[in-house]
CSV table of C-alpha atoms in Angstrom, one decimal:
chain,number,residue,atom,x,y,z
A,1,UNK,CA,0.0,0.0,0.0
A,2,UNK,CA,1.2,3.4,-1.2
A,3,UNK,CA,1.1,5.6,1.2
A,4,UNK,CA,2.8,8.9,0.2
A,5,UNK,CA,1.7,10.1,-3.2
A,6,UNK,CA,3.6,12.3,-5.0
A,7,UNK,CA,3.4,14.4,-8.1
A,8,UNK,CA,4.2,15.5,-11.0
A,9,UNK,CA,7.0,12.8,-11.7
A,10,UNK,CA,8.7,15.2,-13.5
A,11,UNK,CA,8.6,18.8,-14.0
A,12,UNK,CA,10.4,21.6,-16.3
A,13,UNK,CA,10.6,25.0,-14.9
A,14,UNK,CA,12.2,28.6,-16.4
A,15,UNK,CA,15.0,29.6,-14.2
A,16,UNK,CA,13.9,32.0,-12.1
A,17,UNK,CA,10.4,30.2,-11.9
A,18,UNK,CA,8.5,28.9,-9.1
A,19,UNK,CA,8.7,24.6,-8.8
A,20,UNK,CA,5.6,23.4,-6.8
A,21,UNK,CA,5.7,19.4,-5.9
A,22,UNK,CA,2.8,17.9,-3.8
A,23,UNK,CA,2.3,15.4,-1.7
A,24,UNK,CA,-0.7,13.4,-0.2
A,25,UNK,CA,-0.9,11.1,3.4
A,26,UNK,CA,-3.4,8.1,3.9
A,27,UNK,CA,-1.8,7.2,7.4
A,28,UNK,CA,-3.0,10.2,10.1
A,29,UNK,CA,-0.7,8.9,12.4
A,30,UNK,CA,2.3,10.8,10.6
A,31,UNK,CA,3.4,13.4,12.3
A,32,UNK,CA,6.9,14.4,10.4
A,33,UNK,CA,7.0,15.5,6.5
A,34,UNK,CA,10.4,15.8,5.3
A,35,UNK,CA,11.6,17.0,1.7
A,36,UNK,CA,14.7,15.5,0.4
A,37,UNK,CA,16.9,16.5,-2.4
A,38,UNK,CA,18.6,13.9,-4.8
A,39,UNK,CA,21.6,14.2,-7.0
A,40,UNK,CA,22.4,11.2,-9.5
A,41,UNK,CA,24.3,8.8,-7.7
A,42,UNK,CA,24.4,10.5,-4.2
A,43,UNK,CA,22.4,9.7,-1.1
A,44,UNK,CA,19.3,11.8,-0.3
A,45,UNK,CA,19.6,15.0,1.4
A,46,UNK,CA,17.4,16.6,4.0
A,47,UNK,CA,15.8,19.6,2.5
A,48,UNK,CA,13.6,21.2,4.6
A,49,UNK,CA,10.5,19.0,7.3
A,50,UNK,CA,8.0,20.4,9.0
A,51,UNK,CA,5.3,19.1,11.8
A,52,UNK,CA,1.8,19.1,11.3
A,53,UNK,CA,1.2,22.0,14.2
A,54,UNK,CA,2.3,24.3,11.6
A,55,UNK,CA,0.6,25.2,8.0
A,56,UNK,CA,3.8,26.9,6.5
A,57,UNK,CA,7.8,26.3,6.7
A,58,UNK,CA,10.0,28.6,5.0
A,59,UNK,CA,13.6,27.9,4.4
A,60,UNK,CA,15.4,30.4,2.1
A,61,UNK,CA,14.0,29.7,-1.3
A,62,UNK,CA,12.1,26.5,0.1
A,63,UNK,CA,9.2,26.8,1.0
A,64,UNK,CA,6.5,23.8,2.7
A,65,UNK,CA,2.6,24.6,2.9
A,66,UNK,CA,1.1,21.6,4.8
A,67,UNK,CA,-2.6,21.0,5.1
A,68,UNK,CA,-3.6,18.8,7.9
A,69,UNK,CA,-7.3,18.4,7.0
A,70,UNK,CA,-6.8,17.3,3.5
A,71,UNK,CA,-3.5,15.3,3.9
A,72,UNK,CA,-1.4,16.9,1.9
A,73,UNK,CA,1.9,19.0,1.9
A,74,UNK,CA,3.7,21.0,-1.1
A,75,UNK,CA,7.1,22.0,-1.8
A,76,UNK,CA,7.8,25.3,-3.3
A,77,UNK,CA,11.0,26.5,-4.8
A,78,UNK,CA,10.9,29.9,-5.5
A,79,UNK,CA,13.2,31.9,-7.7
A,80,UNK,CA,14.3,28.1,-9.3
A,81,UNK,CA,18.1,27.6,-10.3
A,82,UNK,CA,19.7,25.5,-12.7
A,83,UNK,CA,21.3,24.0,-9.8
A,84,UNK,CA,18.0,23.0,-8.3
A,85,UNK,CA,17.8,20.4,-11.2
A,86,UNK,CA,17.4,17.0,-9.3
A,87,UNK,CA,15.2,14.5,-8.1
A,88,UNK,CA,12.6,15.7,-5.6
A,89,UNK,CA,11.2,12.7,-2.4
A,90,UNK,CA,8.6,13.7,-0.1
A,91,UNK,CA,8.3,11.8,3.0
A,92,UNK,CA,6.3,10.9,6.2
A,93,UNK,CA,6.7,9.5,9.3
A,94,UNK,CA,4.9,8.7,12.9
A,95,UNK,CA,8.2,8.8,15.3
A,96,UNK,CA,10.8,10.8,13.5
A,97,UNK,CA,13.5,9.8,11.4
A,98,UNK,CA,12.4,5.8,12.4
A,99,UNK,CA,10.5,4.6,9.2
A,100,UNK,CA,10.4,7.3,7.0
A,101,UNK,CA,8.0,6.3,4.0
A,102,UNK,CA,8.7,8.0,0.6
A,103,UNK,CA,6.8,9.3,-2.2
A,104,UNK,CA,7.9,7.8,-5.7
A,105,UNK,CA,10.1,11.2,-6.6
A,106,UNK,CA,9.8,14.1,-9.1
A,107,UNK,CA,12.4,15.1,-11.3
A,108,UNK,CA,12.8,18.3,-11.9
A,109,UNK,CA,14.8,19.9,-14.7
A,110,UNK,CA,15.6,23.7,-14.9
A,111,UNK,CA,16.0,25.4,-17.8
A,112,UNK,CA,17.9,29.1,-18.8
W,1,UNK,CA,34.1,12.5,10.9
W,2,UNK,CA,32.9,12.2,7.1
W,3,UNK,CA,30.1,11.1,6.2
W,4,UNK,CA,27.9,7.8,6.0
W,5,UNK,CA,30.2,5.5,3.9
W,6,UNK,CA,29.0,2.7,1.8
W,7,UNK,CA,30.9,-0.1,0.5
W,8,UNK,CA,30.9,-1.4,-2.3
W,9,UNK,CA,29.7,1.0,-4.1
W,10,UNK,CA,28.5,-1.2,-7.4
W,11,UNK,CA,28.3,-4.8,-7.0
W,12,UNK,CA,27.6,-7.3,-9.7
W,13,UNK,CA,26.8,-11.0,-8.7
W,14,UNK,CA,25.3,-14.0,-9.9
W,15,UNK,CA,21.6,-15.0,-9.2
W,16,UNK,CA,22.0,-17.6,-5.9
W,17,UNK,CA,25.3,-15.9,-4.8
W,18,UNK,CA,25.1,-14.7,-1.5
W,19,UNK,CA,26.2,-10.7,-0.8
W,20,UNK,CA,27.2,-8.4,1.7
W,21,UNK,CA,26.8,-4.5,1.7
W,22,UNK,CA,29.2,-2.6,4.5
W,23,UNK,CA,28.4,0.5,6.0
W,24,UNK,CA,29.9,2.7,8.4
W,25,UNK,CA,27.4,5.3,9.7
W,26,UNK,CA,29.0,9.1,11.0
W,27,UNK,CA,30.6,8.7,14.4
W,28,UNK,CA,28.6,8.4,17.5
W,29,UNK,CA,25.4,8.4,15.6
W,30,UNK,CA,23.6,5.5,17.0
W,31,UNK,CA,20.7,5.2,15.1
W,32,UNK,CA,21.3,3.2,11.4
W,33,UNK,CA,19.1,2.9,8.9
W,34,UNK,CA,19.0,0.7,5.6
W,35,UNK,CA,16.4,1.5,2.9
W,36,UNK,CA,16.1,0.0,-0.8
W,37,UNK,CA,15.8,2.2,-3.6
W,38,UNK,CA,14.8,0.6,-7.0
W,39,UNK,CA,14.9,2.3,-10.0
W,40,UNK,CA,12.6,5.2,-10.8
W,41,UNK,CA,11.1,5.1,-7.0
W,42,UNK,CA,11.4,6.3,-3.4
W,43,UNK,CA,13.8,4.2,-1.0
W,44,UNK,CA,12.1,2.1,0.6
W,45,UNK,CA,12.3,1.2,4.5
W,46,UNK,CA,14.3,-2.2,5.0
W,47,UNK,CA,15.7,-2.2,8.8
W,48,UNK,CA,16.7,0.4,11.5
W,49,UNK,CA,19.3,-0.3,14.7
W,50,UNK,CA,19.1,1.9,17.5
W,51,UNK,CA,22.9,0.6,19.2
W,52,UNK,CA,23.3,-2.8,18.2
W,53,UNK,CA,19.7,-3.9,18.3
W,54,UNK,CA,17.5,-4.0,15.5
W,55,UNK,CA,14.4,-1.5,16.6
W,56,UNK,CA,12.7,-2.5,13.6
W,57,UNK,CA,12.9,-5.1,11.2
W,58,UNK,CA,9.8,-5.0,9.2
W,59,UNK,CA,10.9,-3.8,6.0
W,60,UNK,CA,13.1,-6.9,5.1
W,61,UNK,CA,11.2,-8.6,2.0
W,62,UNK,CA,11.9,-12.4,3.3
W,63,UNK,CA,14.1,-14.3,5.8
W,64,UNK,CA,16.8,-14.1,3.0
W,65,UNK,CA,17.8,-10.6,4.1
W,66,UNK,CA,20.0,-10.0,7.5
W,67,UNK,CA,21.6,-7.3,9.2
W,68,UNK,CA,23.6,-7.0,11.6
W,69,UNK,CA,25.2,-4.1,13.8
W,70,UNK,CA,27.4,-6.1,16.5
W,71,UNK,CA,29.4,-3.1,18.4
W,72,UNK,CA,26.6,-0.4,17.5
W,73,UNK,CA,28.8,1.1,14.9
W,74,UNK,CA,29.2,-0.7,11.3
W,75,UNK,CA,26.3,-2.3,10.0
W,76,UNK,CA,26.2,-5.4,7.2
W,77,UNK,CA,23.2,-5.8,5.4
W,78,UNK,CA,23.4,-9.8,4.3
W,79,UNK,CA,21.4,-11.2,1.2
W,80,UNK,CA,21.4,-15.0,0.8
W,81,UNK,CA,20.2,-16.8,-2.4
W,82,UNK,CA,20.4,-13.5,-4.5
W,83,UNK,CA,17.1,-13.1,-7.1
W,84,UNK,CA,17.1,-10.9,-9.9
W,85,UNK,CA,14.9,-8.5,-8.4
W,86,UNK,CA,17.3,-8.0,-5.6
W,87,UNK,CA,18.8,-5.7,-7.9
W,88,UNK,CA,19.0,-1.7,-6.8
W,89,UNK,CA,20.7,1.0,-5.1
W,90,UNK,CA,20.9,-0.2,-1.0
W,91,UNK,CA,20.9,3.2,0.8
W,92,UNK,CA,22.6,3.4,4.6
W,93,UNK,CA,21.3,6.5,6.5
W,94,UNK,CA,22.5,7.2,10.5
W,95,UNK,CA,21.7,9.9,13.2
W,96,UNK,CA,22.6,11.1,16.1
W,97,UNK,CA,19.6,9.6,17.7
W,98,UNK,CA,15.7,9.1,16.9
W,99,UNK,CA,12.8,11.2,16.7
W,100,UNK,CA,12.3,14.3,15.4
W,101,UNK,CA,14.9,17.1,15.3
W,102,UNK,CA,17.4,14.3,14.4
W,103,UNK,CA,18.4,14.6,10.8
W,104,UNK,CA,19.5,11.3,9.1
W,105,UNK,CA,22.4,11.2,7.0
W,106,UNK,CA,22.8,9.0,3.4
W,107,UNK,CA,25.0,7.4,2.6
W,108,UNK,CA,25.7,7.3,-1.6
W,109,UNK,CA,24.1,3.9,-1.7
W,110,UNK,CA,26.0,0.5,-3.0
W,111,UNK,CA,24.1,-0.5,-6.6
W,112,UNK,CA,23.9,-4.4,-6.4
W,113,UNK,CA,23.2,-5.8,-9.9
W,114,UNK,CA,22.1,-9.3,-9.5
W,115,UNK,CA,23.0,-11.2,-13.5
């Protein structure tokens, strides 16, 4: 059972655009949405997470809205860079770092 | 020191070989993690140690996958009787502890190919 969905699986954004990826729960029991950034052949990388007693995270050019009511959390890079261009997880979890389950991944691709 | 290391970092092997993936978490983090990450999807949750116990095992697909993490440090993930569909990136994550707050490192991942 998929329990993070994620989407678009990929996306092509102007530099100097704004990237939106979203992300919808099934399990209410999370209580920790993390964003992680991945470069071909490297690890994943903590972006930005946020709890769900908040509706709005913002980190530099990151930005996460989360809405508790409809299950679902976003991730907006504003201002998008050619170095942004990677692949993209969403991913929840009820304890913390234990378990984390992970959307499928969007790549996104940022063009001049 | 550096970061979570993970060795090999390709291997290739022969269907009903048997395999083992190294890897040696930043020190003094004591929480390990190992996820599975197949082509074109999200890692996937495998096993996590909290010191040398396993806290939770209920990612491993069957009883042909092991781990181990004897002296709370370096963890082996073990896989017997290697199938094709064994075949994908093995990630190894650690932090400093659980819970929230506590940021878990990857590792670059060892790519087993299974022929």
């Amino acid at each position: 059972q998929q329990q993070v969905k994620q989407s678009p699986q990929s996306l092509i954004v102007q530099k100097g655009g704004i990237s939106i990826i979203n992300c919808a729960y099934e399990n209410t029991a999370f209580d920790y949405f993390p964003w992680y950034q991945q470069f071909p052949g490297k690890g994943p990388a903590l972006l930005i997470a946020i709890r769900p007693d908040v509706s709005e995270k913002k980190e530099g050019r990151f930005t996460i809205s989360f809405n508790k009511s409809a299950k679902q959390f976003s991730l907006h890079i504003m201002d998008s860079q050619p170095g942004d261009s990677a692949t993209y997880f969403c991913a929840a979890s009820i304890f913390g770092n234990e378990k984390l389950t992970f959307g499928t991944g969007t790549r996104l691709t940022i063009i001049p | 020191g550096a970061g979570v290391s993970q060795t090999p970092s390709n291997k290739v092997t022969e269907k009903g070989k048997y395999v083992e993936l190294r890897c040696d978490p930043i020190s003094g983090h004591t929480a390990l993690y190992w996820y599975r990450q197949s082509l074109g999807q999200g890692p996937e949750f495998l096993i996590y140690f909290q010191g040398t116990g396993a806290a939770d095992d209920s990612g491993l697909p069957n009883d042909r996958f092991f781990a181990v993490r004897p002296e709370g440090s370096v963890s082996t993930l073990k896989i017997q009787r290697t199938e094709r569909g064994d075949s994908a990136v093995y990630l190894c994550a650690s932090s400093l502890t659980t819970g929230r707050g506590s940021e878990a490192f990857f590792g670059q991942g060892t790519r087993l190919t299974v022929v």
